[in-house]
C-alpha positions as a printed Julia matrix, in Angstrom:
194×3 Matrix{Float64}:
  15.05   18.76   10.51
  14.06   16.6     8.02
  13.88   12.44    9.02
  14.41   10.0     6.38
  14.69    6.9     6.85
  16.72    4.18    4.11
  14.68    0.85    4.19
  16.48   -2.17    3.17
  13.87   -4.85    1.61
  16.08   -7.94    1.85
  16.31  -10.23    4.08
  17.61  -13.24    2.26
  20.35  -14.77    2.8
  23.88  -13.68    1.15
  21.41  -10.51    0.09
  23.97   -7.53   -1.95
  21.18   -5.1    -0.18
  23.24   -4.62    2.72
  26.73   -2.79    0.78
  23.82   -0.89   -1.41
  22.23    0.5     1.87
  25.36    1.46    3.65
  26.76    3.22    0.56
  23.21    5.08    0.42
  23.69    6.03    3.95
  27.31    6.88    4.13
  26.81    9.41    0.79
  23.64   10.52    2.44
  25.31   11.77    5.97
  27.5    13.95    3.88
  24.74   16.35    3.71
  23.62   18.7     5.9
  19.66   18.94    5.32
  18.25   16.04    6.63
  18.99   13.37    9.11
  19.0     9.28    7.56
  18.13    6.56    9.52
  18.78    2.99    8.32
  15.65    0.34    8.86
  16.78   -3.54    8.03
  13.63   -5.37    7.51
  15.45   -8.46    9.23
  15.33   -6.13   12.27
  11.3    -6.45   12.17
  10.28   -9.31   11.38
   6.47   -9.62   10.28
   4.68  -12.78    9.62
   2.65  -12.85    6.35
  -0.05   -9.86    6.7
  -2.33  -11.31    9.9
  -4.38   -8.47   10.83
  -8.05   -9.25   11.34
  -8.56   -5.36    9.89
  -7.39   -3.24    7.47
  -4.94   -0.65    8.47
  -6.74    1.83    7.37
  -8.9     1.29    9.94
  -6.8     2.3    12.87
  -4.47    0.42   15.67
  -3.33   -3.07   15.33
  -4.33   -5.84   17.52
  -0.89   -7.41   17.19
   2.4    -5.9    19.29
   4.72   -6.99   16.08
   2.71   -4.29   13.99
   2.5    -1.53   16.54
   6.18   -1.99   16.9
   6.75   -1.23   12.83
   4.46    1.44   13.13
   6.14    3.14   15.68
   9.24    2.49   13.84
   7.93    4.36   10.39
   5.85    6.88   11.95
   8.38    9.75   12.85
   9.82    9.92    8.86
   8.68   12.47    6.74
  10.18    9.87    4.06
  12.13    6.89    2.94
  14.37    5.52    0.87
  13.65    1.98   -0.34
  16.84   -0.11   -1.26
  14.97   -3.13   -2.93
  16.04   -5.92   -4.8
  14.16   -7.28   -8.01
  13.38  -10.87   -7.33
  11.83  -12.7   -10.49
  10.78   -9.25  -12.28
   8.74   -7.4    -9.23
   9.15   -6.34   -5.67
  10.72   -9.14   -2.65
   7.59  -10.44   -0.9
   9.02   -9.54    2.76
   9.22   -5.66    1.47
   5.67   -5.48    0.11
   4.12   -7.44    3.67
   6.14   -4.91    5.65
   4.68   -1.73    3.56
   0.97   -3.53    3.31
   1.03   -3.77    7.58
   0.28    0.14    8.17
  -1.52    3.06    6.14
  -1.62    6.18    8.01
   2.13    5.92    8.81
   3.08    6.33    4.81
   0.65    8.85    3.96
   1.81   12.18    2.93
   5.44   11.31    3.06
   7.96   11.18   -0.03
  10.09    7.99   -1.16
  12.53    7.61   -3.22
  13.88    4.04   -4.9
  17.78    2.8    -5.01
  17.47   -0.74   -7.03
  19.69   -3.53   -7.92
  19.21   -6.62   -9.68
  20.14   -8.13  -13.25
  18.23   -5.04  -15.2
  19.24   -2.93  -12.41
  15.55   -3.71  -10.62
  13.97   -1.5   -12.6
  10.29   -3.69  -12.44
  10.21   -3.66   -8.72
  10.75   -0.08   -9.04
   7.8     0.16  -11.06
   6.08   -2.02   -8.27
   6.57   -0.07   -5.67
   5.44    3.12   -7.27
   1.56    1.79   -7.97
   2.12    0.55   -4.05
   3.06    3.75   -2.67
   0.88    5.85   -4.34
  -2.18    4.13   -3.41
  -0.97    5.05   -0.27
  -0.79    8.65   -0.7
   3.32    8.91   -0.91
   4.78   11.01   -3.41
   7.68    8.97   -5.44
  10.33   11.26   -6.73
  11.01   10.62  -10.5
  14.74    9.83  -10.5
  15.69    6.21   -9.19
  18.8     4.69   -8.81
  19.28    1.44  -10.32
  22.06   -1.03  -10.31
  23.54   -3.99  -12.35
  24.05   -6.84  -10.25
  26.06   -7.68  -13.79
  28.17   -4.59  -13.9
  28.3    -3.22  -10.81
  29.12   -5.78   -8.41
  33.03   -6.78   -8.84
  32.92  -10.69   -8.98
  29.34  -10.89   -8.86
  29.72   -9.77   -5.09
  31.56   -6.52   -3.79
  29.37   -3.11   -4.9
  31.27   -1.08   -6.82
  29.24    2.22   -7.16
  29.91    4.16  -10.14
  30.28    7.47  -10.55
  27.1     7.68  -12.35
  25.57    6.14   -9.83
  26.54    8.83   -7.18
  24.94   11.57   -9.21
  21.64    9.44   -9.4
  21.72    9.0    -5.74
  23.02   12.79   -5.09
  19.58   13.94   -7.49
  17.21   11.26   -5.56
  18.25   12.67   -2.54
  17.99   16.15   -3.75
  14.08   16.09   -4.52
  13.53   13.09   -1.58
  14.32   16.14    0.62
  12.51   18.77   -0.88
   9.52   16.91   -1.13
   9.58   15.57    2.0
   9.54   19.06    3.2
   6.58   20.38    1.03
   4.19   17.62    2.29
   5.44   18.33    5.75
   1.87   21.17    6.15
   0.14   17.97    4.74
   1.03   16.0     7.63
   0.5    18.4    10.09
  -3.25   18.68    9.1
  -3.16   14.81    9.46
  -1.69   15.09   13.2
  -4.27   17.9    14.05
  -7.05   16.2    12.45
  -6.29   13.13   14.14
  -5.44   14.32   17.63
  -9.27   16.51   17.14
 -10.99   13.15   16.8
């Protein structure tokens, strides 16, 4: 079955990311083709990219990047719930995609947002980011007010809107993740033939 794993890219304090990722992962085990896995980058903590090589030059030197890689290697694709900080991605979610290659390659991604115009210029980011890593981005993001959507400036209230974006994301997050799946395997075979 399809693995997807939902990637929150906070790790601030007081960060709304945590009510947008459980929502994302409570609609998203209401389905029945794929499996979702939640990732909280405060769960891996990287320092600021300190690998001697590029990762797309093979194994780290450093246990702390092994360890993510094993983490994001069995998805066939992700959801990234990212905040907008200052009109572009969070720093700690752009050092945590820039630690591996191989391990996003070929795999789909999809983009829940929030911020003050609904993080719609990290979203923008991320796609330049993952495509020069070979992931797919599907077209329909989710993105959310921190204006209008958060009762008192604090408590997510999703929308119904907002379900139907997610429901959509999810919809071709899945099916894409599936059509790469042959691309994968070629990767797997190719690499296990070296």
């Amino acid at each position: 079955m399809t693995k997807i794993g939902i990637i929150l890219g906070s790790t601030r304090p007081n960060r709304r990311g945590p009510q947008v990722a459980r929502w994302v992962m409570d609609t998203a085990s209401r389905r029945g083709d794929a499996q979702f896995e939640p990732i909280d980058l405060r769960d891996h903590p990287l320092p600021h990219l300190d690998e001697p090589t590029p990762p797309m030059f093979g194994p780290s030197a450093h246990p702390h990047t092994r360890a993510w890689a094993e983490r994001i290697a069995p998805f066939d694709g992700f959801v990234m719930v990212t905040p907008e900080y200052n009109g572009g991605v969070p720093g700690v979610l752009k050092n945590a995609i820039d630690h591996l290659c191989g391990e996003w390659t070929d795999k789909a991604v999809g983009f829940v947002s929030y911020g003050v115009s609904g993080g719609a210029r990290a979203v923008t980011q991320l796609r330049v980011v993952c495509g020069t890593l070979g992931m797919a981005d599907v077209s329909r993001p989710v993105e959310i007010s921190l204006l209008t959507d958060f009762e008192n400036h604090t408590t997510f209230t999703p929308r119904e809107h907002h379900v139907a974006a997610l429901d959509k994301t999810l919809d071709q997050l899945i099916a894409w993740s599936a059509a790469l799946a042959p691309l994968r395997a070629g990767a797997e075979t190719v690499s296990a033939g070296s």
